[in-house]
Amino acid sequence: DVTSGEFHVTIQAPPERVWPWIADLSKHAQWSPKPYSVEWISGEPNAVGSRYRSVGSVPGDKHHVNEGEILESVPNERFRLRADDKEGAYENSFVLSRQGEATEVTHRLEFLKTRGMASVLVAILFPLIGKPDIRKRMALLKSTIESAA
């Protein structure tokens, strides 16, 4: 059973101004409501095929480590990554679409596979905690970019 969510925000800035905030993982900490850090393991930072290790906060683990890979990067259009941790694997994608002078950002999170208790907990905690957290992140992305104008 795959659990996923899709989140939308319209940012009053063209895709060229939004893209750097999406496609540079080091900037993600600036629009995260919780502590987040990333370090590169291999490859050129943010390039397709590059691998990274990130540390963030999830329910029950304030120092949650995962390792991931950049799967797709189409400037000003699409950015996709996959991450693995001890509970399973998931994929994040961001699609940017121009709406006049604004940009609609669609963020999709998909749990590809989960192991052990995570299989049960994801189905319970993702709707209750995960989805509201991602909505906060999207609102922070919007305010961060719009205030940087």
mmCIF file of C-alpha atoms in Angstrom:
data_model
loop_
_atom_site.group_PDB
_atom_site.id
_atom_site.type_symbol
_atom_site.label_atom_id
_atom_site.label_comp_id
_atom_site.label_asym_id
_atom_site.label_seq_id
_atom_site.Cartn_x
_atom_site.Cartn_y
_atom_site.Cartn_z
ATOM 1 C CA ASP A 1 0.000 0.000 0.000
ATOM 2 C CA VAL A 2 1.525 3.298 -1.106
ATOM 3 C CA THR A 3 0.783 6.402 0.927
ATOM 4 C CA SER A 4 1.209 9.738 -0.798
ATOM 5 C CA GLY A 5 0.200 13.358 -0.723
ATOM 6 C CA GLU A 6 0.158 16.245 -3.144
ATOM 7 C CA PHE A 7 0.513 19.868 -2.040
ATOM 8 C CA HIS A 8 0.111 23.076 -4.040
ATOM 9 C CA VAL A 9 1.135 26.676 -3.486
ATOM 10 C CA THR A 10 1.092 29.687 -5.802
ATOM 11 C CA ILE A 11 4.080 31.967 -5.373
ATOM 12 C CA GLN A 12 4.085 35.546 -6.657
ATOM 13 C CA ALA A 13 7.360 35.110 -8.541
ATOM 14 C CA PRO A 14 8.338 33.622 -11.917
ATOM 15 C CA PRO A 15 9.727 30.044 -12.069
ATOM 16 C CA GLU A 16 13.265 31.419 -12.538
ATOM 17 C CA ARG A 17 13.086 32.937 -9.021
ATOM 18 C CA VAL A 18 11.396 29.892 -7.454
ATOM 19 C CA TRP A 19 13.676 27.250 -8.986
ATOM 20 C CA PRO A 20 16.839 27.938 -6.900
ATOM 21 C CA TRP A 21 14.833 27.401 -3.682
ATOM 22 C CA ILE A 22 13.582 24.019 -4.912
ATOM 23 C CA ALA A 23 16.616 22.631 -6.743
ATOM 24 C CA ASP A 24 19.277 23.554 -4.150
ATOM 25 C CA LEU A 25 18.855 21.184 -1.192
ATOM 26 C CA SER A 26 21.001 23.451 0.997
ATOM 27 C CA LYS A 27 18.226 26.082 0.748
ATOM 28 C CA HIS A 28 15.514 23.684 1.987
ATOM 29 C CA ALA A 29 16.459 24.399 5.610
ATOM 30 C CA GLN A 30 15.376 28.025 5.055
ATOM 31 C CA TRP A 31 11.784 26.931 4.343
ATOM 32 C CA SER A 32 11.523 24.056 6.792
ATOM 33 C CA PRO A 33 9.483 24.571 9.968
ATOM 34 C CA LYS A 34 11.817 22.088 11.715
ATOM 35 C CA PRO A 35 15.613 21.779 11.800
ATOM 36 C CA TYR A 36 17.004 20.298 8.575
ATOM 37 C CA SER A 37 20.504 19.848 7.202
ATOM 38 C CA VAL A 38 22.023 18.162 4.171
ATOM 39 C CA GLU A 39 25.526 17.026 3.199
ATOM 40 C CA TRP A 40 26.669 15.656 -0.138
ATOM 41 C CA ILE A 41 28.053 12.109 -0.240
ATOM 42 C CA SER A 42 28.939 11.910 -3.934
ATOM 43 C CA GLY A 43 28.594 13.766 -7.199
ATOM 44 C CA GLU A 44 28.056 17.427 -7.938
ATOM 45 C CA PRO A 45 25.620 18.998 -5.443
ATOM 46 C CA ASN A 46 22.008 19.034 -6.718
ATOM 47 C CA ALA A 47 22.906 17.269 -10.001
ATOM 48 C CA VAL A 48 21.113 14.161 -11.252
ATOM 49 C CA GLY A 49 22.804 11.063 -9.821
ATOM 50 C CA SER A 50 24.325 12.918 -6.862
ATOM 51 C CA ARG A 51 23.830 11.345 -3.443
ATOM 52 C CA TYR A 52 23.202 13.143 -0.158
ATOM 53 C CA ARG A 53 22.601 12.509 3.535
ATOM 54 C CA SER A 54 20.032 14.633 5.341
ATOM 55 C CA VAL A 55 19.058 15.046 8.963
ATOM 56 C CA GLY A 56 15.599 16.254 9.873
ATOM 57 C CA SER A 57 12.792 15.782 12.348
ATOM 58 C CA VAL A 58 9.960 13.250 12.041
ATOM 59 C CA PRO A 59 7.482 12.111 14.688
ATOM 60 C CA GLY A 60 9.411 10.195 17.341
ATOM 61 C CA ASP A 61 12.857 11.030 15.920
ATOM 62 C CA LYS A 62 14.219 14.583 16.115
ATOM 63 C CA HIS A 63 17.523 13.470 14.509
ATOM 64 C CA HIS A 64 16.176 11.430 11.594
ATOM 65 C CA VAL A 65 18.857 10.490 9.053
ATOM 66 C CA ASN A 66 18.230 9.389 5.496
ATOM 67 C CA GLU A 67 20.268 9.060 2.340
ATOM 68 C CA GLY A 68 19.003 10.001 -1.067
ATOM 69 C CA GLU A 69 19.711 10.606 -4.711
ATOM 70 C CA ILE A 70 18.681 13.316 -7.154
ATOM 71 C CA LEU A 71 16.635 11.535 -9.848
ATOM 72 C CA GLU A 72 15.555 14.377 -12.122
ATOM 73 C CA SER A 73 16.340 18.053 -12.567
ATOM 74 C CA VAL A 74 14.748 20.046 -15.397
ATOM 75 C CA PRO A 75 15.521 23.716 -14.655
ATOM 76 C CA ASN A 76 12.481 25.859 -13.830
ATOM 77 C CA GLU A 77 10.173 22.833 -14.348
ATOM 78 C CA ARG A 78 10.795 19.621 -12.363
ATOM 79 C CA PHE A 79 12.978 18.360 -9.504
ATOM 80 C CA ARG A 80 12.724 14.811 -8.126
ATOM 81 C CA LEU A 81 14.612 12.900 -5.465
ATOM 82 C CA ARG A 82 14.409 9.558 -3.714
ATOM 83 C CA ALA A 83 15.435 8.934 -0.119
ATOM 84 C CA ASP A 84 15.915 5.777 1.939
ATOM 85 C CA ASP A 85 16.013 5.335 5.688
ATOM 86 C CA LYS A 86 15.660 2.449 8.120
ATOM 87 C CA GLU A 87 11.850 2.557 7.750
ATOM 88 C CA GLY A 88 11.740 2.424 3.953
ATOM 89 C CA ALA A 89 11.927 4.507 0.794
ATOM 90 C CA TYR A 90 10.099 7.569 -0.449
ATOM 91 C CA GLU A 91 10.163 9.989 -3.344
ATOM 92 C CA ASN A 92 9.680 13.759 -3.421
ATOM 93 C CA SER A 93 8.905 15.644 -6.594
ATOM 94 C CA PHE A 94 8.388 19.326 -7.284
ATOM 95 C CA VAL A 95 6.721 20.586 -10.461
ATOM 96 C CA LEU A 96 6.740 24.295 -11.301
ATOM 97 C CA SER A 97 4.213 25.794 -13.705
ATOM 98 C CA ARG A 98 4.079 29.411 -14.779
ATOM 99 C CA GLN A 99 0.794 31.186 -13.997
ATOM 100 C CA GLY A 100 1.278 34.620 -15.574
ATOM 101 C CA GLU A 101 3.870 36.339 -13.343
ATOM 102 C CA ALA A 102 3.383 33.715 -10.619
ATOM 103 C CA THR A 103 4.438 30.076 -10.241
ATOM 104 C CA GLU A 104 2.360 27.161 -9.032
ATOM 105 C CA VAL A 105 4.508 24.636 -7.173
ATOM 106 C CA THR A 106 3.156 21.112 -6.817
ATOM 107 C CA HIS A 107 5.010 18.981 -4.283
ATOM 108 C CA ARG A 108 4.281 15.272 -4.223
ATOM 109 C CA LEU A 109 5.527 12.917 -1.512
ATOM 110 C CA GLU A 110 5.126 9.207 -2.085
ATOM 111 C CA PHE A 111 6.081 6.445 0.337
ATOM 112 C CA LEU A 112 7.360 3.737 -2.022
ATOM 113 C CA LYS A 113 7.828 1.033 0.595
ATOM 114 C CA THR A 114 7.808 0.868 4.366
ATOM 115 C CA ARG A 115 9.162 -1.748 6.769
ATOM 116 C CA GLY A 116 8.109 -2.965 10.192
ATOM 117 C CA MET A 117 6.063 -0.640 12.381
ATOM 118 C CA ALA A 118 6.537 2.155 9.861
ATOM 119 C CA SER A 119 4.038 0.352 7.628
ATOM 120 C CA VAL A 120 1.354 0.947 10.253
ATOM 121 C CA LEU A 121 2.569 4.304 11.560
ATOM 122 C CA VAL A 122 2.859 6.023 8.166
ATOM 123 C CA ALA A 123 -0.814 5.383 7.468
ATOM 124 C CA ILE A 124 -1.727 6.940 10.823
ATOM 125 C CA LEU A 125 0.852 9.721 11.275
ATOM 126 C CA PHE A 126 1.192 10.997 7.697
ATOM 127 C CA PRO A 127 -2.385 12.385 7.534
ATOM 128 C CA LEU A 128 -2.261 13.711 11.130
ATOM 129 C CA ILE A 129 1.251 15.178 11.318
ATOM 130 C CA GLY A 130 3.047 14.785 7.984
ATOM 131 C CA LYS A 131 0.522 16.525 5.758
ATOM 132 C CA PRO A 132 0.092 19.574 8.056
ATOM 133 C CA ASP A 133 3.916 19.847 8.320
ATOM 134 C CA ILE A 134 4.263 19.834 4.527
ATOM 135 C CA ARG A 135 1.538 22.482 4.211
ATOM 136 C CA LYS A 136 3.572 24.627 6.663
ATOM 137 C CA ARG A 137 6.699 24.043 4.553
ATOM 138 C CA MET A 138 4.887 25.124 1.395
ATOM 139 C CA ALA A 139 3.606 28.285 3.118
ATOM 140 C CA LEU A 140 7.166 29.013 4.313
ATOM 141 C CA LEU A 141 8.502 28.477 0.782
ATOM 142 C CA LYS A 142 5.970 31.028 -0.499
ATOM 143 C CA SER A 143 6.719 33.640 2.173
ATOM 144 C CA THR A 144 10.492 33.128 1.926
ATOM 145 C CA ILE A 145 10.569 33.672 -1.844
ATOM 146 C CA GLU A 146 8.046 36.509 -1.875
ATOM 147 C CA SER A 147 9.851 38.387 0.916
ATOM 148 C CA ALA A 148 13.184 38.002 -0.892
ATOM 149 C CA ALA A 149 11.871 40.030 -3.851
#
